[in-house]
């Protein structure tokens, strides 16, 4: 029999404080979406204003060869327009991608008691966090997602502190995908046609974090979101979707909430999704676009695995000086990345501007 919650507080206690997560709700026999998860009309994904992304994935293996310029042009065009693209022949073994999905399910299929060992405050490392939604203590409406976040410091720490069910696959993914992160960032920065220090790629992607996301089956997906509207704050994100999918990217710049257009990024077997983050939009003085995106839920449970690549918190991020001279204006100011992160995590998901506005020139 499904539990009943007399108040929103008792639901919050069960899901957040006791570490049951959304999966705990669903596993208890939940038949309808609790009020606390019902999104306002304007935050739901309107199927009538959604279309499918039909551009073929970019073959990264062709970066080395006669088609180099064509591949560079494809990457740059995607970064300048929607800020998302998919890649194949990316160098991450396909069997590792399958292992990642399997290990994600293994972790989330643990009992609530076992998963809660990684909750903030009791986790063996401050770099490892099992949680639900995005900022449940601040959100009026919760997101339909549980996740385990694993920050990288050293291989030794990862193998000691990350969950046994997924640590090896997650670490292999981080290492294997880091080469394609470097290749893509080098393409983007070289295409700006300005002189930069050699270490620019490393210093803007030197902090790495693996997020395994679990979106439990939802009784009414039209009422909920898995992750609310936002852009990623780092340099680029590498995302593995399973075969169910759910990722949607905002297309138009219309500020009328009822007229957002969404582009569904369909799962492609063996492909990885590349997402341009705010750091690269700021660095390029707005030439490249970080994309506002959202995750739709499904009546089937699904997983995704993201590798985030951030600058270190002590780095000051801002537009490249030569670009500012070329463009005649600095669209963003120089900010300490720690301050940028603090602003992002101090707010709920309310679109790309809620983070980027922090760095915009006044």
Coordinates of C-alpha atoms in Angstrom, one line a residue:
X1 CA 0.0 0.0 0.0
X2 CA 1.4 3.4 -1.0
X3 CA 2.2 5.7 1.9
X4 CA 0.1 8.8 2.4
X5 CA 1.7 12.1 3.4
X6 CA -0.5 14.3 5.5
X7 CA 1.6 17.4 4.8
X8 CA 4.2 18.6 2.3
X9 CA 6.7 18.5 5.2
X10 CA 6.1 14.8 5.8
X11 CA 6.8 14.1 2.1
X12 CA 10.0 16.2 2.3
X13 CA 11.1 14.2 5.4
X14 CA 10.6 10.9 3.6
X15 CA 12.2 11.8 0.3
X16 CA 15.0 14.2 1.3
X17 CA 15.8 13.9 5.0
X18 CA 15.4 10.1 5.2
X19 CA 17.2 9.5 1.9
X20 CA 14.4 7.6 0.2
X21 CA 14.5 9.8 -2.8
X22 CA 12.0 9.8 -5.6
X23 CA 12.7 6.1 -6.2
X24 CA 11.6 5.4 -2.6
X25 CA 8.3 7.1 -3.4
X26 CA 7.8 5.1 -6.6
X27 CA 8.9 1.8 -5.0
X28 CA 6.3 2.3 -2.3
X29 CA 3.5 1.9 -4.9
X30 CA 2.8 5.5 -5.7
X31 CA -0.1 5.9 -8.2
X32 CA -0.2 9.6 -8.8
X33 CA 2.3 12.5 -8.7
X34 CA 2.3 14.2 -5.3
X35 CA 1.4 17.9 -5.3
X36 CA 5.0 18.9 -4.3
X37 CA 6.2 17.6 -7.7
X38 CA 3.5 19.1 -10.0
X39 CA 5.3 21.8 -12.0
X40 CA 3.6 25.1 -12.8
X41 CA 2.1 25.1 -16.3
X42 CA 4.9 27.4 -17.6
X43 CA 7.7 25.0 -16.5
X44 CA 6.3 21.9 -18.1
X45 CA 7.5 20.8 -21.6
X46 CA 4.8 21.6 -24.1
X47 CA 4.8 18.7 -26.6
X48 CA 3.2 20.9 -29.2
X49 CA 6.2 23.2 -29.1
X50 CA 8.8 20.4 -29.2
X51 CA 10.6 19.1 -32.3
X52 CA 13.2 16.5 -32.7
X53 CA 16.9 17.2 -33.4
X54 CA 17.6 15.5 -36.7
X55 CA 21.2 16.7 -37.4
X56 CA 23.5 13.6 -37.7
X57 CA 26.1 13.1 -34.9
X58 CA 29.7 14.5 -35.6
X59 CA 32.3 11.8 -36.3
X60 CA 35.2 12.9 -34.0
X61 CA 37.6 10.3 -35.6
X62 CA 37.6 12.6 -38.7
X63 CA 39.3 15.4 -36.8
X64 CA 42.5 13.7 -37.8
X65 CA 42.4 13.4 -41.5
X66 CA 41.3 15.1 -44.7
X67 CA 37.8 16.0 -43.3
X68 CA 39.4 18.0 -40.4
X69 CA 38.0 21.4 -41.5
X70 CA 34.5 20.0 -42.1
X71 CA 34.4 18.5 -38.6
X72 CA 35.7 21.7 -37.1
X73 CA 33.0 23.7 -38.9
X74 CA 30.3 21.3 -37.6
X75 CA 31.5 21.7 -34.0
X76 CA 31.8 25.5 -34.2
X77 CA 28.4 25.9 -35.9
X78 CA 26.7 23.8 -33.2
X79 CA 28.5 25.8 -30.5
X80 CA 27.5 29.1 -32.0
X81 CA 23.8 28.2 -32.4
X82 CA 22.2 25.7 -29.9
X83 CA 25.3 24.8 -27.8
X84 CA 24.6 21.0 -28.0
X85 CA 25.7 18.3 -30.4
X86 CA 26.2 14.6 -30.4
X87 CA 29.5 12.8 -31.3
X88 CA 30.4 9.2 -32.4
X89 CA 33.7 7.5 -32.8
X90 CA 34.7 9.6 -29.8
X91 CA 37.3 7.2 -28.3
X92 CA 35.2 6.1 -25.3
X93 CA 34.8 2.3 -25.6
X94 CA 31.2 1.3 -26.2
X95 CA 31.4 -1.5 -23.7
X96 CA 32.4 1.1 -21.1
X97 CA 29.2 3.1 -21.9
X98 CA 27.1 0.0 -21.3
X99 CA 29.0 -0.8 -18.1
X100 CA 28.3 2.8 -16.9
X101 CA 24.5 2.4 -17.4
X102 CA 24.6 -1.0 -15.7
X103 CA 26.6 0.3 -12.7
X104 CA 24.2 3.3 -12.4
X105 CA 21.3 1.0 -12.1
X106 CA 23.2 -1.1 -9.6
X107 CA 23.8 1.9 -7.3
X108 CA 20.3 3.2 -7.5
X109 CA 18.8 -0.3 -6.8
X110 CA 20.5 -0.3 -3.4
X111 CA 18.3 0.0 -0.4
X112 CA 17.6 3.6 0.8
X113 CA 19.7 2.8 3.9
X114 CA 22.7 1.9 1.8
X115 CA 22.4 4.9 -0.5
X116 CA 21.9 7.3 2.4
X117 CA 25.4 6.5 3.6
X118 CA 26.5 9.0 0.9
X119 CA 24.1 11.8 1.9
X120 CA 25.6 15.1 2.8
X121 CA 26.9 15.2 6.4
X122 CA 27.5 11.5 6.6
X123 CA 29.2 10.7 3.3
X124 CA 32.8 9.5 3.7
X125 CA 33.9 12.4 1.5
X126 CA 32.6 15.9 0.9
X127 CA 33.3 15.2 -2.8
X128 CA 30.7 12.4 -2.9
X129 CA 27.0 13.2 -2.5
X130 CA 23.8 11.2 -2.9
X131 CA 20.8 13.5 -3.1
X132 CA 17.5 14.3 -4.8
X133 CA 16.1 17.2 -6.9
X134 CA 18.5 20.2 -7.2
X135 CA 18.0 22.4 -4.2
X136 CA 15.1 20.8 -2.3
X137 CA 15.5 23.1 0.7
X138 CA 14.8 26.1 -1.5
X139 CA 12.4 24.7 -4.2
X140 CA 8.7 25.2 -4.1
X141 CA 8.3 22.4 -6.6
X142 CA 10.7 19.4 -6.5
X143 CA 12.4 17.8 -9.5
X144 CA 11.8 14.1 -10.3
X145 CA 15.4 12.9 -10.0
X146 CA 17.8 11.2 -7.6
X147 CA 21.6 11.4 -8.2
X148 CA 25.0 10.5 -7.0
X149 CA 27.7 13.2 -7.5
X150 CA 31.4 12.2 -7.5
X151 CA 34.0 14.9 -7.5
X152 CA 37.5 13.9 -8.7
X153 CA 40.7 14.6 -6.8
X154 CA 42.9 11.6 -7.3
X155 CA 42.5 8.0 -8.5
X156 CA 43.2 6.8 -4.9
X157 CA 40.5 9.0 -3.4
X158 CA 38.0 7.9 -6.1
X159 CA 38.6 4.2 -5.5
X160 CA 38.4 4.8 -1.7
X161 CA 35.4 7.0 -1.5
X162 CA 33.2 6.6 -4.5
X163 CA 30.5 3.9 -4.2
X164 CA 31.7 0.3 -4.9
X165 CA 28.8 -0.3 -7.4
X166 CA 30.0 2.3 -9.8
X167 CA 33.4 3.7 -8.9
X168 CA 35.5 1.8 -11.5
X169 CA 33.2 2.5 -14.4
X170 CA 32.8 6.1 -13.4
X171 CA 36.6 6.6 -13.1
X172 CA 37.2 4.9 -16.5
X173 CA 34.6 7.2 -18.1
X174 CA 36.2 10.3 -16.6
X175 CA 39.6 9.4 -17.9
X176 CA 38.5 8.1 -21.3
X177 CA 36.2 11.1 -22.0
X178 CA 38.8 13.7 -20.9
X179 CA 40.6 13.3 -24.2
X180 CA 37.6 14.2 -26.3
X181 CA 36.9 17.1 -23.9
X182 CA 40.4 18.4 -24.7
X183 CA 40.0 17.9 -28.4
X184 CA 36.7 19.8 -28.5
X185 CA 37.9 22.6 -26.4
X186 CA 41.1 23.0 -28.5
X187 CA 38.9 23.2 -31.7
X188 CA 36.6 25.8 -30.1
X189 CA 39.5 28.0 -28.8
X190 CA 41.6 27.8 -32.0
X191 CA 38.5 28.8 -34.0
X192 CA 38.3 32.1 -32.0
X193 CA 41.5 33.0 -33.9
X194 CA 43.2 34.8 -31.0
X195 CA 46.5 34.2 -29.2
X196 CA 46.0 32.3 -25.9
X197 CA 48.3 30.7 -23.4
X198 CA 48.9 27.0 -24.0
X199 CA 47.4 26.0 -20.7
X200 CA 44.1 27.6 -21.4
X201 CA 42.2 24.3 -22.0
X202 CA 43.6 22.7 -18.8
X203 CA 42.9 25.7 -16.5
X204 CA 39.3 26.0 -17.8
X205 CA 38.5 22.3 -17.4
X206 CA 40.8 21.2 -14.6
X207 CA 38.0 20.3 -12.1
X208 CA 36.0 17.2 -13.0
X209 CA 32.9 15.6 -11.6
X210 CA 30.8 12.6 -12.6
X211 CA 27.0 12.7 -12.0
X212 CA 24.9 9.6 -12.2
X213 CA 21.3 10.6 -12.6
X214 CA 18.3 8.3 -11.9
X215 CA 14.8 9.3 -13.2
X216 CA 12.3 6.9 -11.7
X217 CA 9.2 6.0 -13.7
X218 CA 6.6 8.7 -13.3
X219 CA 2.8 8.1 -13.2
X220 CA 2.2 11.4 -15.1
X221 CA 5.3 12.7 -16.9
X222 CA 3.4 15.7 -18.3
X223 CA 3.2 17.2 -14.9
X224 CA 6.8 16.9 -13.8
X225 CA 10.4 17.6 -14.9
X226 CA 13.5 15.5 -14.1
X227 CA 15.7 18.6 -14.1
X228 CA 14.4 22.1 -14.4
X229 CA 15.6 24.8 -16.9
X230 CA 19.2 25.7 -16.6
X231 CA 22.6 25.9 -18.4
X232 CA 25.7 24.1 -17.1
X233 CA 28.2 26.4 -15.5
X234 CA 31.5 24.7 -16.5
X235 CA 33.4 24.5 -19.8
X236 CA 31.7 21.5 -21.5
X237 CA 29.7 18.6 -20.3
X238 CA 29.8 15.1 -21.8
X239 CA 26.5 13.2 -21.3
X240 CA 25.6 9.6 -21.8
X241 CA 21.9 9.0 -22.3
X242 CA 20.2 5.6 -22.2
X243 CA 17.9 4.5 -24.9
X244 CA 14.8 6.2 -23.3
X245 CA 16.2 9.8 -23.5
X246 CA 14.5 12.9 -22.2
X247 CA 16.9 15.8 -22.8
X248 CA 15.4 18.9 -24.4
X249 CA 17.2 22.1 -25.4
X250 CA 15.6 25.5 -25.6
X251 CA 15.5 27.0 -29.1
X252 CA 14.0 30.4 -29.0
X253 CA 14.9 33.5 -27.1
X254 CA 11.3 34.4 -26.5
X255 CA 10.9 35.6 -22.9
X256 CA 7.2 34.7 -22.9
X257 CA 7.2 31.5 -20.8
X258 CA 4.3 30.1 -22.8
X259 CA 6.1 30.2 -26.1
X260 CA 9.3 28.4 -25.4
X261 CA 10.4 26.0 -28.2
X262 CA 12.2 22.8 -27.3
X263 CA 14.5 20.6 -29.3
X264 CA 14.5 17.0 -28.2
X265 CA 18.0 15.5 -28.3
X266 CA 17.2 11.8 -29.1
X267 CA 19.4 9.0 -27.9
X268 CA 21.7 7.6 -30.6
X269 CA 23.3 4.2 -29.8
X270 CA 27.0 4.7 -29.0
X271 CA 26.9 8.5 -29.1
X272 CA 27.7 11.0 -26.4
X273 CA 26.0 14.4 -26.1
X274 CA 28.3 17.5 -25.8
X275 CA 27.0 20.5 -24.0
X276 CA 28.6 23.9 -24.1
X277 CA 28.7 25.5 -20.6
X278 CA 28.6 29.1 -19.4
X279 CA 32.4 29.2 -18.9
X280 CA 32.9 28.9 -22.6
X281 CA 30.2 31.4 -23.5
X282 CA 31.9 33.9 -21.2
X283 CA 35.4 33.1 -22.4
X284 CA 34.3 33.6 -26.1
X285 CA 32.5 36.8 -25.2
X286 CA 29.2 35.4 -26.3
X287 CA 30.4 33.8 -29.6
X288 CA 29.6 30.3 -28.3
X289 CA 26.3 29.7 -26.6
X290 CA 25.7 27.7 -23.5
X291 CA 22.3 26.1 -23.9
X292 CA 19.3 26.2 -21.6
X293 CA 18.1 22.7 -21.2
X294 CA 15.6 20.6 -19.3
X295 CA 15.0 16.9 -18.7
X296 CA 11.6 15.4 -19.3
X297 CA 10.4 12.4 -17.2
X298 CA 9.0 9.2 -18.6
X299 CA 6.7 6.3 -17.6
X300 CA 9.9 4.2 -17.7
X301 CA 12.8 4.5 -15.3
X302 CA 16.0 5.8 -16.9
X303 CA 19.6 6.8 -16.2
X304 CA 22.1 9.3 -17.6
X305 CA 25.7 9.9 -16.7
X306 CA 27.3 13.4 -17.0
X307 CA 31.0 14.3 -16.9
X308 CA 31.3 18.0 -15.9
X309 CA 34.5 19.9 -16.6
X310 CA 34.9 23.1 -14.6
X311 CA 37.6 25.7 -14.0
X312 CA 39.2 25.5 -10.6
X313 CA 37.3 27.7 -8.1
X314 CA 40.3 30.0 -7.7
X315 CA 40.3 30.9 -11.4
X316 CA 39.0 34.2 -12.6
X317 CA 36.9 33.7 -15.7
X318 CA 36.1 36.4 -18.3
X319 CA 36.2 37.2 -22.0
X320 CA 39.5 36.9 -23.8
X321 CA 41.0 40.3 -24.2
X322 CA 41.7 40.1 -27.9
X323 CA 38.0 39.1 -28.5
X324 CA 36.8 42.1 -26.5
X325 CA 39.0 44.4 -28.7
X326 CA 37.7 42.6 -31.8
X327 CA 34.0 42.8 -30.8
X328 CA 34.4 46.3 -29.4
X329 CA 32.5 45.4 -26.2
X330 CA 33.0 43.1 -23.2
X331 CA 29.6 41.3 -22.8
X332 CA 30.7 39.7 -19.5
X333 CA 32.8 40.9 -16.6
X334 CA 35.7 39.0 -15.0
X335 CA 34.5 36.9 -12.1
X336 CA 36.0 34.5 -9.6
X337 CA 34.7 31.0 -10.6
X338 CA 34.0 30.2 -6.9
X339 CA 31.7 33.3 -6.8
X340 CA 30.0 32.1 -10.0
X341 CA 29.4 28.6 -8.5
X342 CA 28.1 30.1 -5.3
X343 CA 25.5 32.1 -7.1
X344 CA 24.4 29.1 -9.2
X345 CA 24.0 26.8 -6.2
X346 CA 22.3 29.5 -4.1
X347 CA 19.4 29.5 -6.5
X348 CA 16.9 27.1 -7.9
X349 CA 16.7 26.1 -11.6
X350 CA 15.1 29.1 -13.3
X351 CA 16.7 29.2 -16.8
X352 CA 20.0 30.2 -18.2
X353 CA 19.8 33.8 -17.3
X354 CA 19.6 33.1 -13.6
X355 CA 23.3 32.1 -13.7
X356 CA 24.7 34.0 -16.7
X357 CA 23.3 37.4 -15.5
X358 CA 25.7 37.2 -12.6
X359 CA 28.7 37.7 -15.0
X360 CA 27.0 40.1 -17.5
X361 CA 28.5 43.5 -17.9
X362 CA 26.2 46.2 -16.5

